[in-house]
Amino acid sequence: MEMLGVPFALVWVVLGLSCILAGKVNKHKPWIETSYHGVITENMDTVLLDPPLVALDKDAPVPYAGEICAFKIHGQEAPFEAVVLNRTSGEGVLRAKGPVDCETQKEYTFIIQAYDCGAEASGASWKKSHKAVVHIQVDDVNEFSPVFREPMYHASAMEGKIYDSILQVEAWDQDCSPQYSQICNYDIVTSDTPFAIDRNGNIRNTERLSYDKKQRYKVMVTAFDCGQKRATESVAVHIDVKPVCKPGWQGWNKQVDYEPGTGSKQLFPKMHLETCDGPLSAVRAMVELQTSHIGKGCDRETYSEKSMQKLCGAASGSTDLLPAPSVSTNWTASLLTDSGRDSDLIFNFDGRQAANVPERVVPQNLTDQFTIATWMKHGPSPGLRAEKETLLCNSDKTEMNRHHYSLYVHNCRLVFLLRRDFTQVDTFRPAEFHWKLEQICDKEWHYYVINVEFPAVTLFVDGVTYEPYLVTDDWPIHPSSIDTQLTVGACWQGGEVSTPRFTQFFRGSLSGLTIRPGRIETQKVISCLQACKEGLDIHSLESLGKDIKFHFNPAQSVLVMEGEDLESVNTAMAKVSYINSRQFPTAGLRQLHITTTVQCFGEDICISIPDIKALVMVLPPSEPRITIAGSDQLVRPAADLRGAMGVAPFKELRITSTVTKGDGVPFSAVYRPGVLEAMHNLDYCDVLVIGEELNPEQESLEIHHSSLMGKHLDATNSTSGISIYGVDSMAHYEEALRQVRYRNWRPATLTNRRFRLTCSELNGRYTSNEFNLEVSLVHNTAPVEHVNHMAVQSQYMRSVHHPLMVHSVNSHISGTPPAATVVVVICIAALVCIVVLGIYRLHSTHQDSSKSEEDGAKEPEMDWDDSTLTITVNPMENVGEPQTVEVNEEEEDDEEEDEQAGDITSAESDDSDETEEEEEDEREVKESKPKSKLEWDSSSITY
């Protein structure tokens, strides 16, 4: 058993080891390259791979496990297959499953993997390699011939001219590769022709053609690809010889007159383009209106900057730092202005002028959000080392030389400096903002707006946004008690020098320099403020053909039109118009420049069109004559001036404007000269005090804010008068001026006040007449001692209209002023005493009422309506008895003025004023002293 047992155990060990080795025999994966590049010629089936397709397995030479059984391709419909050539060496090959066409697809990319044969003959447990990428390029075969894009070509050539290219022919090839698809050469097949063709297909004439010798040529042209394969069919080129022709615009006038107010006027109604029958493919015409010499670059509104801001919907609160010189804005009086620019309020700075802005005008509430805006025209500074040129500067007035904020130009760069008093944070903050723009030194007008939203600062130039290219930081300015000085045109240096002076002068032109504290300006308002009022237009736009493309620049000074059809282009050019929407535009010449390019087939410029230079003459507008009319004399009781409403000097004011039309100008649908009333806007009306200025302690000239509601108007007043300004209609100005009130609460010593009213359109371009008005005051004189009798009543009493005079005894209490009532009661009491005492004239019939002393002091102009109420005094009364009451002259004057204020002008006084006057009159009567004797004037009494 032992002999037998030993071999038996050995067998079992061998079998066990065999099983273990069998389980681990296929322990490695096949290995292939990570990528392959292959080339296959179209219509062939074998792919040339680099590197060759070979798979290796570390299990070799173990059967099956070390052998390669397959290559598998993974890809979307890849038309290839991989075949194993030798299982032991792992060699393989790629073949096309079918025909491969380069014109269909030039390249293929897919994934390939190798598989070994597994652990045993059955092929179980195959292992696969990693994925490798295969790129295959399909090589082209020159199988296609060139083909011309057009079946036939037509061209024309002017006689006597040598062309670089009369026309261009073009062929193409369907082959996929550059070698066989590109056209490398063209050739003229027809012999003995005066033409040649280059490798790009351009046909030119080799000699000058003659229309008389031959009018048309037929030339056959063939093409070759870069594989020297010739076109199957040649193409025919027909070339017509044209007689000498001068291409260009015809039928236009060198000058076009434009009458203001006529809307849009066609510039070239009969103009057409002569191309000498050339085969055009496109025409491009550019019409440019040149207006750089007009005002601020074109015909813009010349209203004040503040008025323009209101018209454009800007927020209120802006400060105009360069206003028109006037009594209240005299700091710009010393500056140079350009009077020839149609009242554009242009200030010219030549490096020697500057202005200090008064402290009362300087915005005091600048926050982290504000706007600075101005028009500027500036050119390069002379010299290599240019100095700073300051537009606006806020610096220390004395002691030091700190610049708090400023706007200046330096080496054609615009710089804005902002150093605020940061009391809470003492750190570096953005302080200087730099912009480098061509517009700053191009000697043209541009509109600059700086919106500050600290620490961000944005610049708008003609409505386009520009961010600063450089921002530098600086320390904040420490707060101090030093006053600052705001200047325009230079910077004030009040410290660190022996004599305070201006420095860093500006050289250029400015207009409309404003600051708006507390908020920034919107894009819409900025665009409105710099908008042009004149420009090019297309008359009857809807009638343009759809094949015409046109484009305006934002200012509508440049119009570009493109079209493929010559007739459509001619129709479109005839509709180009000039328009000026200003009611009173700037007269003068505007230049027109038209450039035209004509393209033939092949996009070459085949016809040269001469440029056109024409002129638009804007005729002088019919100047309006603004007339202010109304009563130039106003007589009012002095008491009226003390009322809460005062008096309205211009209550009957009327403003009209007329224009004179000459011969040949339409007027009221009839061609005749005449005068036409024109409705237009005004921009300010000034009421000036003639003589001594107003004393603010006792008088005022004012207008209530409610009178300006719903209008584009504002008002300012001073001791010199009142100014109403803003662009608005004459009717609104009339309404506002009629609400102007003059008050004087101490008019005792005043006899009259004189005022002068003038109105303006377009900042003084058109001004009205000077309307002078005198307000005369009626004062109550001292009491006149006289006898008033029925027989002579007409000599001392005159009838006047008295709105509060009553016509019945019962209405005395409510209708008669309290002072008069008291006087009447006292007089009746005196008469009763006379009856009781029985002294003098017992035969006389006493009247129910008597005339008070106050009536004797009435002015001759103040008549009473005595149609139903007659008050008489008996001249035979005993005047020696002390029952008559007298008030002193001053108290009586006040009493009479109060009575007039309560009666005659009650419609202009409120209830509270009446109540106060009544109480005052009652007190005066109670406190008055008796007079010992009344003296009667009996010189004119008749019995």
PDB file of N, CA and C in Angstrom, residues 214-260:
ATOM      1  N   LYS A 214     -15.048  97.103 -84.313  1.00  0.00           N
ATOM      2  CA  LYS A 214     -15.807  95.927 -83.910  1.00  0.00           C
ATOM      3  C   LYS A 214     -16.554  96.249 -82.620  1.00  0.00           C
ATOM      4  N   GLN A 215     -17.860  95.942 -82.619  1.00  0.00           N
ATOM      5  CA  GLN A 215     -18.690  96.282 -81.463  1.00  0.00           C
ATOM      6  C   GLN A 215     -18.791  95.155 -80.442  1.00  0.00           C
ATOM      7  N   ARG A 216     -18.498  93.914 -80.867  1.00  0.00           N
ATOM      8  CA  ARG A 216     -18.675  92.805 -79.928  1.00  0.00           C
ATOM      9  C   ARG A 216     -17.676  91.700 -80.240  1.00  0.00           C
ATOM     10  N   TYR A 217     -17.120  91.110 -79.158  1.00  0.00           N
ATOM     11  CA  TYR A 217     -16.192  90.008 -79.279  1.00  0.00           C
ATOM     12  C   TYR A 217     -16.775  88.813 -78.522  1.00  0.00           C
ATOM     13  N   LYS A 218     -16.500  87.611 -79.117  1.00  0.00           N
ATOM     14  CA  LYS A 218     -16.844  86.371 -78.437  1.00  0.00           C
ATOM     15  C   LYS A 218     -15.556  85.597 -78.202  1.00  0.00           C
ATOM     16  N   VAL A 219     -15.286  85.349 -76.934  1.00  0.00           N
ATOM     17  CA  VAL A 219     -14.038  84.695 -76.556  1.00  0.00           C
ATOM     18  C   VAL A 219     -14.381  83.424 -75.788  1.00  0.00           C
ATOM     19  N   MET A 220     -13.752  82.291 -76.193  1.00  0.00           N
ATOM     20  CA  MET A 220     -13.938  81.019 -75.492  1.00  0.00           C
ATOM     21  C   MET A 220     -12.803  80.837 -74.487  1.00  0.00           C
ATOM     22  N   VAL A 221     -13.170  80.483 -73.260  1.00  0.00           N
ATOM     23  CA  VAL A 221     -12.200  80.362 -72.170  1.00  0.00           C
ATOM     24  C   VAL A 221     -12.325  78.977 -71.556  1.00  0.00           C
ATOM     25  N   THR A 222     -11.162  78.357 -71.287  1.00  0.00           N
ATOM     26  CA  THR A 222     -11.144  77.082 -70.581  1.00  0.00           C
ATOM     27  C   THR A 222     -10.372  77.242 -69.273  1.00  0.00           C
ATOM     28  N   ALA A 223     -10.441  76.186 -68.424  1.00  0.00           N
ATOM     29  CA  ALA A 223      -9.795  76.248 -67.106  1.00  0.00           C
ATOM     30  C   ALA A 223      -9.091  74.935 -66.826  1.00  0.00           C
ATOM     31  N   PHE A 224      -8.026  74.964 -65.998  1.00  0.00           N
ATOM     32  CA  PHE A 224      -7.264  73.794 -65.598  1.00  0.00           C
ATOM     33  C   PHE A 224      -7.174  73.779 -64.068  1.00  0.00           C
ATOM     34  N   ASP A 225      -7.366  72.552 -63.497  1.00  0.00           N
ATOM     35  CA  ASP A 225      -7.124  72.445 -62.060  1.00  0.00           C
ATOM     36  C   ASP A 225      -5.632  72.240 -61.831  1.00  0.00           C
ATOM     37  N   CYS A 226      -5.255  72.141 -60.539  1.00  0.00           N
ATOM     38  CA  CYS A 226      -3.822  72.038 -60.235  1.00  0.00           C
ATOM     39  C   CYS A 226      -3.251  70.666 -60.576  1.00  0.00           C
ATOM     40  N   GLY A 227      -4.101  69.741 -60.923  1.00  0.00           N
ATOM     41  CA  GLY A 227      -3.624  68.455 -61.444  1.00  0.00           C
ATOM     42  C   GLY A 227      -3.551  68.470 -62.958  1.00  0.00           C
ATOM     43  N   GLN A 228      -3.690  69.686 -63.552  1.00  0.00           N
ATOM     44  CA  GLN A 228      -3.632  69.913 -64.992  1.00  0.00           C
ATOM     45  C   GLN A 228      -4.740  69.189 -65.746  1.00  0.00           C
ATOM     46  N   LYS A 229      -5.870  68.986 -65.075  1.00  0.00           N
ATOM     47  CA  LYS A 229      -7.025  68.417 -65.754  1.00  0.00           C
ATOM     48  C   LYS A 229      -7.846  69.567 -66.293  1.00  0.00           C
ATOM     49  N   ARG A 230      -8.176  69.495 -67.567  1.00  0.00           N
ATOM     50  CA  ARG A 230      -8.836  70.595 -68.270  1.00  0.00           C
ATOM     51  C   ARG A 230     -10.339  70.479 -68.141  1.00  0.00           C
ATOM     52  N   ALA A 231     -11.002  71.649 -68.222  1.00  0.00           N
ATOM     53  CA  ALA A 231     -12.461  71.672 -68.179  1.00  0.00           C
ATOM     54  C   ALA A 231     -13.015  70.931 -69.382  1.00  0.00           C
ATOM     55  N   THR A 232     -14.077  70.192 -69.128  1.00  0.00           N
ATOM     56  CA  THR A 232     -14.687  69.419 -70.219  1.00  0.00           C
ATOM     57  C   THR A 232     -15.255  70.341 -71.277  1.00  0.00           C
ATOM     58  N   GLU A 233     -15.880  71.465 -70.828  1.00  0.00           N
ATOM     59  CA  GLU A 233     -16.483  72.402 -71.765  1.00  0.00           C
ATOM     60  C   GLU A 233     -15.924  73.786 -71.503  1.00  0.00           C
ATOM     61  N   SER A 234     -15.613  74.507 -72.581  1.00  0.00           N
ATOM     62  CA  SER A 234     -15.180  75.897 -72.470  1.00  0.00           C
ATOM     63  C   SER A 234     -16.416  76.791 -72.320  1.00  0.00           C
ATOM     64  N   VAL A 235     -16.184  77.996 -71.840  1.00  0.00           N
ATOM     65  CA  VAL A 235     -17.294  78.932 -71.639  1.00  0.00           C
ATOM     66  C   VAL A 235     -17.123  80.100 -72.593  1.00  0.00           C
ATOM     67  N   ALA A 236     -18.272  80.655 -73.037  1.00  0.00           N
ATOM     68  CA  ALA A 236     -18.242  81.783 -73.967  1.00  0.00           C
ATOM     69  C   ALA A 236     -18.313  83.090 -73.186  1.00  0.00           C
ATOM     70  N   VAL A 237     -17.454  84.048 -73.532  1.00  0.00           N
ATOM     71  CA  VAL A 237     -17.443  85.374 -72.924  1.00  0.00           C
ATOM     72  C   VAL A 237     -17.715  86.386 -74.018  1.00  0.00           C
ATOM     73  N   HIS A 238     -18.807  87.150 -73.844  1.00  0.00           N
ATOM     74  CA  HIS A 238     -19.180  88.178 -74.817  1.00  0.00           C
ATOM     75  C   HIS A 238     -18.773  89.540 -74.266  1.00  0.00           C
ATOM     76  N   ILE A 239     -17.981  90.257 -75.016  1.00  0.00           N
ATOM     77  CA  ILE A 239     -17.481  91.570 -74.603  1.00  0.00           C
ATOM     78  C   ILE A 239     -17.970  92.596 -75.610  1.00  0.00           C
ATOM     79  N   ASP A 240     -18.766  93.552 -75.092  1.00  0.00           N
ATOM     80  CA  ASP A 240     -19.282  94.628 -75.944  1.00  0.00           C
ATOM     81  C   ASP A 240     -18.376  95.839 -75.842  1.00  0.00           C
ATOM     82  N   VAL A 241     -18.132  96.461 -76.947  1.00  0.00           N
ATOM     83  CA  VAL A 241     -17.335  97.682 -77.000  1.00  0.00           C
ATOM     84  C   VAL A 241     -18.290  98.866 -76.979  1.00  0.00           C
ATOM     85  N   LYS A 242     -18.089  99.755 -76.006  1.00  0.00           N
ATOM     86  CA  LYS A 242     -18.973 100.903 -75.857  1.00  0.00           C
ATOM     87  C   LYS A 242     -18.256 102.164 -76.332  1.00  0.00           C
ATOM     88  N   PRO A 243     -19.009 103.069 -76.913  1.00  0.00           N
ATOM     89  CA  PRO A 243     -18.392 104.342 -77.298  1.00  0.00           C
ATOM     90  C   PRO A 243     -18.019 105.142 -76.047  1.00  0.00           C
ATOM     91  N   VAL A 244     -17.228 106.178 -76.207  1.00  0.00           N
ATOM     92  CA  VAL A 244     -16.750 106.976 -75.089  1.00  0.00           C
ATOM     93  C   VAL A 244     -17.938 107.569 -74.339  1.00  0.00           C
ATOM     94  N   CYS A 245     -17.933 107.346 -73.042  1.00  0.00           N
ATOM     95  CA  CYS A 245     -19.029 107.819 -72.198  1.00  0.00           C
ATOM     96  C   CYS A 245     -18.418 108.366 -70.912  1.00  0.00           C
ATOM     97  N   LYS A 246     -19.041 109.390 -70.324  1.00  0.00           N
ATOM     98  CA  LYS A 246     -18.578 109.968 -69.076  1.00  0.00           C
ATOM     99  C   LYS A 246     -19.534 109.583 -67.953  1.00  0.00           C
ATOM    100  N   PRO A 247     -19.157 108.588 -67.194  1.00  0.00           N
ATOM    101  CA  PRO A 247     -20.050 108.183 -66.105  1.00  0.00           C
ATOM    102  C   PRO A 247     -20.079 109.229 -64.995  1.00  0.00           C
ATOM    103  N   GLY A 248     -21.197 109.325 -64.346  1.00  0.00           N
ATOM    104  CA  GLY A 248     -21.330 110.266 -63.226  1.00  0.00           C
ATOM    105  C   GLY A 248     -22.776 110.687 -63.049  1.00  0.00           C
ATOM    106  N   TRP A 249     -22.984 111.486 -62.025  1.00  0.00           N
ATOM    107  CA  TRP A 249     -24.326 111.995 -61.737  1.00  0.00           C
ATOM    108  C   TRP A 249     -24.637 113.168 -62.644  1.00  0.00           C
ATOM    109  N   GLN A 250     -25.838 113.160 -63.161  1.00  0.00           N
ATOM    110  CA  GLN A 250     -26.277 114.221 -64.051  1.00  0.00           C
ATOM    111  C   GLN A 250     -27.631 114.750 -63.580  1.00  0.00           C
ATOM    112  N   GLY A 251     -27.911 116.012 -63.942  1.00  0.00           N
ATOM    113  CA  GLY A 251     -29.210 116.596 -63.630  1.00  0.00           C
ATOM    114  C   GLY A 251     -29.332 117.135 -62.219  1.00  0.00           C
ATOM    115  N   TRP A 252     -28.219 117.643 -61.656  1.00  0.00           N
ATOM    116  CA  TRP A 252     -28.283 118.190 -60.299  1.00  0.00           C
ATOM    117  C   TRP A 252     -27.808 119.628 -60.301  1.00  0.00           C
ATOM    118  N   ASN A 253     -28.287 120.381 -59.323  1.00  0.00           N
ATOM    119  CA  ASN A 253     -27.941 121.794 -59.187  1.00  0.00           C
ATOM    120  C   ASN A 253     -26.847 121.964 -58.139  1.00  0.00           C
ATOM    121  N   LYS A 254     -25.965 122.898 -58.404  1.00  0.00           N
ATOM    122  CA  LYS A 254     -24.848 123.107 -57.487  1.00  0.00           C
ATOM    123  C   LYS A 254     -25.292 123.727 -56.170  1.00  0.00           C
ATOM    124  N   GLN A 255     -26.393 124.496 -56.195  1.00  0.00           N
ATOM    125  CA  GLN A 255     -26.883 125.124 -54.970  1.00  0.00           C
ATOM    126  C   GLN A 255     -28.385 124.930 -54.853  1.00  0.00           C
ATOM    127  N   VAL A 256     -28.805 124.580 -53.657  1.00  0.00           N
ATOM    128  CA  VAL A 256     -30.225 124.401 -53.362  1.00  0.00           C
ATOM    129  C   VAL A 256     -30.588 125.373 -52.247  1.00  0.00           C
ATOM    130  N   ASP A 257     -31.594 126.197 -52.494  1.00  0.00           N
ATOM    131  CA  ASP A 257     -32.048 127.152 -51.487  1.00  0.00           C
ATOM    132  C   ASP A 257     -33.107 126.504 -50.599  1.00  0.00           C
ATOM    133  N   TYR A 258     -32.945 126.714 -49.302  1.00  0.00           N
ATOM    134  CA  TYR A 258     -33.898 126.152 -48.331  1.00  0.00           C
ATOM    135  C   TYR A 258     -34.523 127.288 -47.537  1.00  0.00           C
ATOM    136  N   GLU A 259     -35.839 127.355 -47.597  1.00  0.00           N
ATOM    137  CA  GLU A 259     -36.553 128.377 -46.827  1.00  0.00           C
ATOM    138  C   GLU A 259     -36.989 127.789 -45.490  1.00  0.00           C
ATOM    139  N   PRO A 260     -36.658 128.456 -44.395  1.00  0.00           N
ATOM    140  CA  PRO A 260     -37.042 127.940 -43.077  1.00  0.00           C
ATOM    141  C   PRO A 260     -38.549 127.736 -42.962  1.00  0.00           C
TER     142      PRO A 260
END
